[in-house]
């Protein structure tokens, strides 16, 4: 398994398991099965509301001696309603209690968007704080504090643009080591890859298979399927593998980590075995031409009348 090696020598397996939408009642089995298959990297978040069940699975695999804590890489994310230096510690403590861990490997600011403490998802413009009211630089101090307290080994961000990374790099003491963003053949983000390579920030690709099981409210009528894309299907057929395996291996060959979600034992195994597929330069060039700057996670849930956030500002477009 390819790994990212961090400056302190820690190693993160580049292929991990996404856990958004892995339903309570199923995610326990999915995590246990994934560990049997060989997954050692798990992508979690407080807002996925399944961390308790994932924590039960971790506790049980450790007790059964299947893996040790040190063999796993566990990421989680600070939800938008806990921005502010003073709120990070308690949010992380809740995640650690739910996951039944004493430390995380990586803790990310989930979005550069701040919500009022009592709000999980906004319903009106008054549910938000602006970034002037809750500056990222201040939230980041809270992230640095939890590194110093030994509660997470690394910190980073998610859904940050190059501009927002630049602003953060100007004010931070501990540099962000990861940006987790949507990336797949329809949204290839070449400038972000170049910038993060220069700045020694690792990238993780989310929704690498097109996030087909998103709630309908997050879907738009003009959406196109990645898994059914003609080029991806043709390459898969030629290699004797599945379209999902092409998409996963494509992400790895570009030097990004990738966290496909599955709760199905057959697809979990298939996704893990993507690394046996080899894509050549012709395949990579053909896939490069599929870029259409199209997002599945558009961030429209942060934009509504009187919200301080706009899609243009969110993505710097
Ligand atoms: N930081 C952020 O803001 C975000 C982070 N994420 C993270 O990224 C992870 C992955 O992204 P996500 O949006 O969940 O979507 P993915 O792109 O990983 O797609 C998941 C869907 O693909 C299906 N699938 C999985 N494997 C295969 C396969 N081999 N063949 C066909 N279909 C398959 C799954 O079904 P099934 O389960 O039935 O196999 C599910 O319907 C998330 O779970 C989360 O951890 C995602 C969005 C935003
Ligand atoms: O990680 C993610 C998936 O879940 C959330 C919605 O429920 C998104 O906000 C976020 O991008």
PDB file of N, CA and C and ligand atoms in Angstrom, residues 20 47-48 79 110-111 121 159 206 218 297 301-302, ligand 2:
ATOM      1  N   UNK A  20     -19.043   8.566   5.282  1.00  0.00           N
ATOM      2  CA  UNK A  20     -20.261   9.385   5.178  1.00  0.00           C
ATOM      3  C   UNK A  20     -21.369   8.511   4.577  1.00  0.00           C
ATOM      4  N   UNK A  47     -20.042  15.076  11.918  1.00  0.00           N
ATOM      5  CA  UNK A  47     -21.337  15.319  11.283  1.00  0.00           C
ATOM      6  C   UNK A  47     -21.889  14.068  10.583  1.00  0.00           C
ATOM      7  N   UNK A  48     -21.093  13.034  10.411  1.00  0.00           N
ATOM      8  CA  UNK A  48     -21.627  11.806   9.789  1.00  0.00           C
ATOM      9  C   UNK A  48     -22.507  11.035  10.772  1.00  0.00           C
ATOM     10  N   UNK A  79     -16.759  19.951  13.078  1.00  0.00           N
ATOM     11  CA  UNK A  79     -17.938  20.443  12.360  1.00  0.00           C
ATOM     12  C   UNK A  79     -18.029  21.974  12.456  1.00  0.00           C
ATOM     13  N   UNK A 110     -13.594  20.989   8.817  1.00  0.00           N
ATOM     14  CA  UNK A 110     -14.398  20.358   7.765  1.00  0.00           C
ATOM     15  C   UNK A 110     -14.706  21.318   6.608  1.00  0.00           C
ATOM     16  N   UNK A 111     -15.085  22.560   6.963  1.00  0.00           N
ATOM     17  CA  UNK A 111     -15.399  23.580   5.939  1.00  0.00           C
ATOM     18  C   UNK A 111     -14.936  24.943   6.438  1.00  0.00           C
ATOM     19  N   UNK A 121     -27.282  21.970  10.639  1.00  0.00           N
ATOM     20  CA  UNK A 121     -27.414  22.412   9.250  1.00  0.00           C
ATOM     21  C   UNK A 121     -28.249  23.683   9.230  1.00  0.00           C
ATOM     22  N   UNK A 159     -12.020  21.311   2.062  1.00  0.00           N
ATOM     23  CA  UNK A 159     -12.797  22.271   1.261  1.00  0.00           C
ATOM     24  C   UNK A 159     -12.165  23.660   1.262  1.00  0.00           C
ATOM     25  N   UNK A 206     -11.954  13.387  -2.051  1.00  0.00           N
ATOM     26  CA  UNK A 206     -13.236  12.840  -1.574  1.00  0.00           C
ATOM     27  C   UNK A 206     -14.236  12.710  -2.718  1.00  0.00           C
ATOM     28  N   UNK A 218     -29.142  17.039  -2.271  1.00  0.00           N
ATOM     29  CA  UNK A 218     -27.819  17.519  -2.690  1.00  0.00           C
ATOM     30  C   UNK A 218     -27.540  17.229  -4.164  1.00  0.00           C
ATOM     31  N   UNK A 297     -20.401  17.910  -4.774  1.00  0.00           N
ATOM     32  CA  UNK A 297     -20.674  18.617  -3.510  1.00  0.00           C
ATOM     33  C   UNK A 297     -20.465  20.108  -3.794  1.00  0.00           C
ATOM     34  N   UNK A 301     -25.504  24.164   0.268  1.00  0.00           N
ATOM     35  CA  UNK A 301     -26.165  24.208   1.581  1.00  0.00           C
ATOM     36  C   UNK A 301     -25.663  25.351   2.445  1.00  0.00           C
ATOM     37  N   UNK A 302     -24.610  26.045   2.018  1.00  0.00           N
ATOM     38  CA  UNK A 302     -24.122  27.203   2.804  1.00  0.00           C
ATOM     39  C   UNK A 302     -24.606  28.524   2.222  1.00  0.00           C
TER      40      UNK A 302
HETATM   41  O1  LIG B   2     -18.314  15.570   4.368  1.00  0.00           O
HETATM   42  C1  LIG B   2     -19.403  15.933   4.014  1.00  0.00           C
HETATM   43  C2  LIG B   2     -20.537  15.035   3.840  1.00  0.00           C
HETATM   44  O2  LIG B   2     -21.520  15.376   4.749  1.00  0.00           O
HETATM   45  C3  LIG B   2     -21.942  16.717   4.827  1.00  0.00           C
HETATM   46  C4  LIG B   2     -23.406  16.832   4.585  1.00  0.00           C
HETATM   47  O3  LIG B   2     -24.085  15.928   5.425  1.00  0.00           O
HETATM   48  C5  LIG B   2     -21.172  17.637   3.923  1.00  0.00           C
HETATM   49  O4  LIG B   2     -21.317  18.944   4.382  1.00  0.00           O
HETATM   50  C6  LIG B   2     -19.737  17.341   3.920  1.00  0.00           C
HETATM   51  O5  LIG B   2     -19.075  17.878   2.846  1.00  0.00           O
END
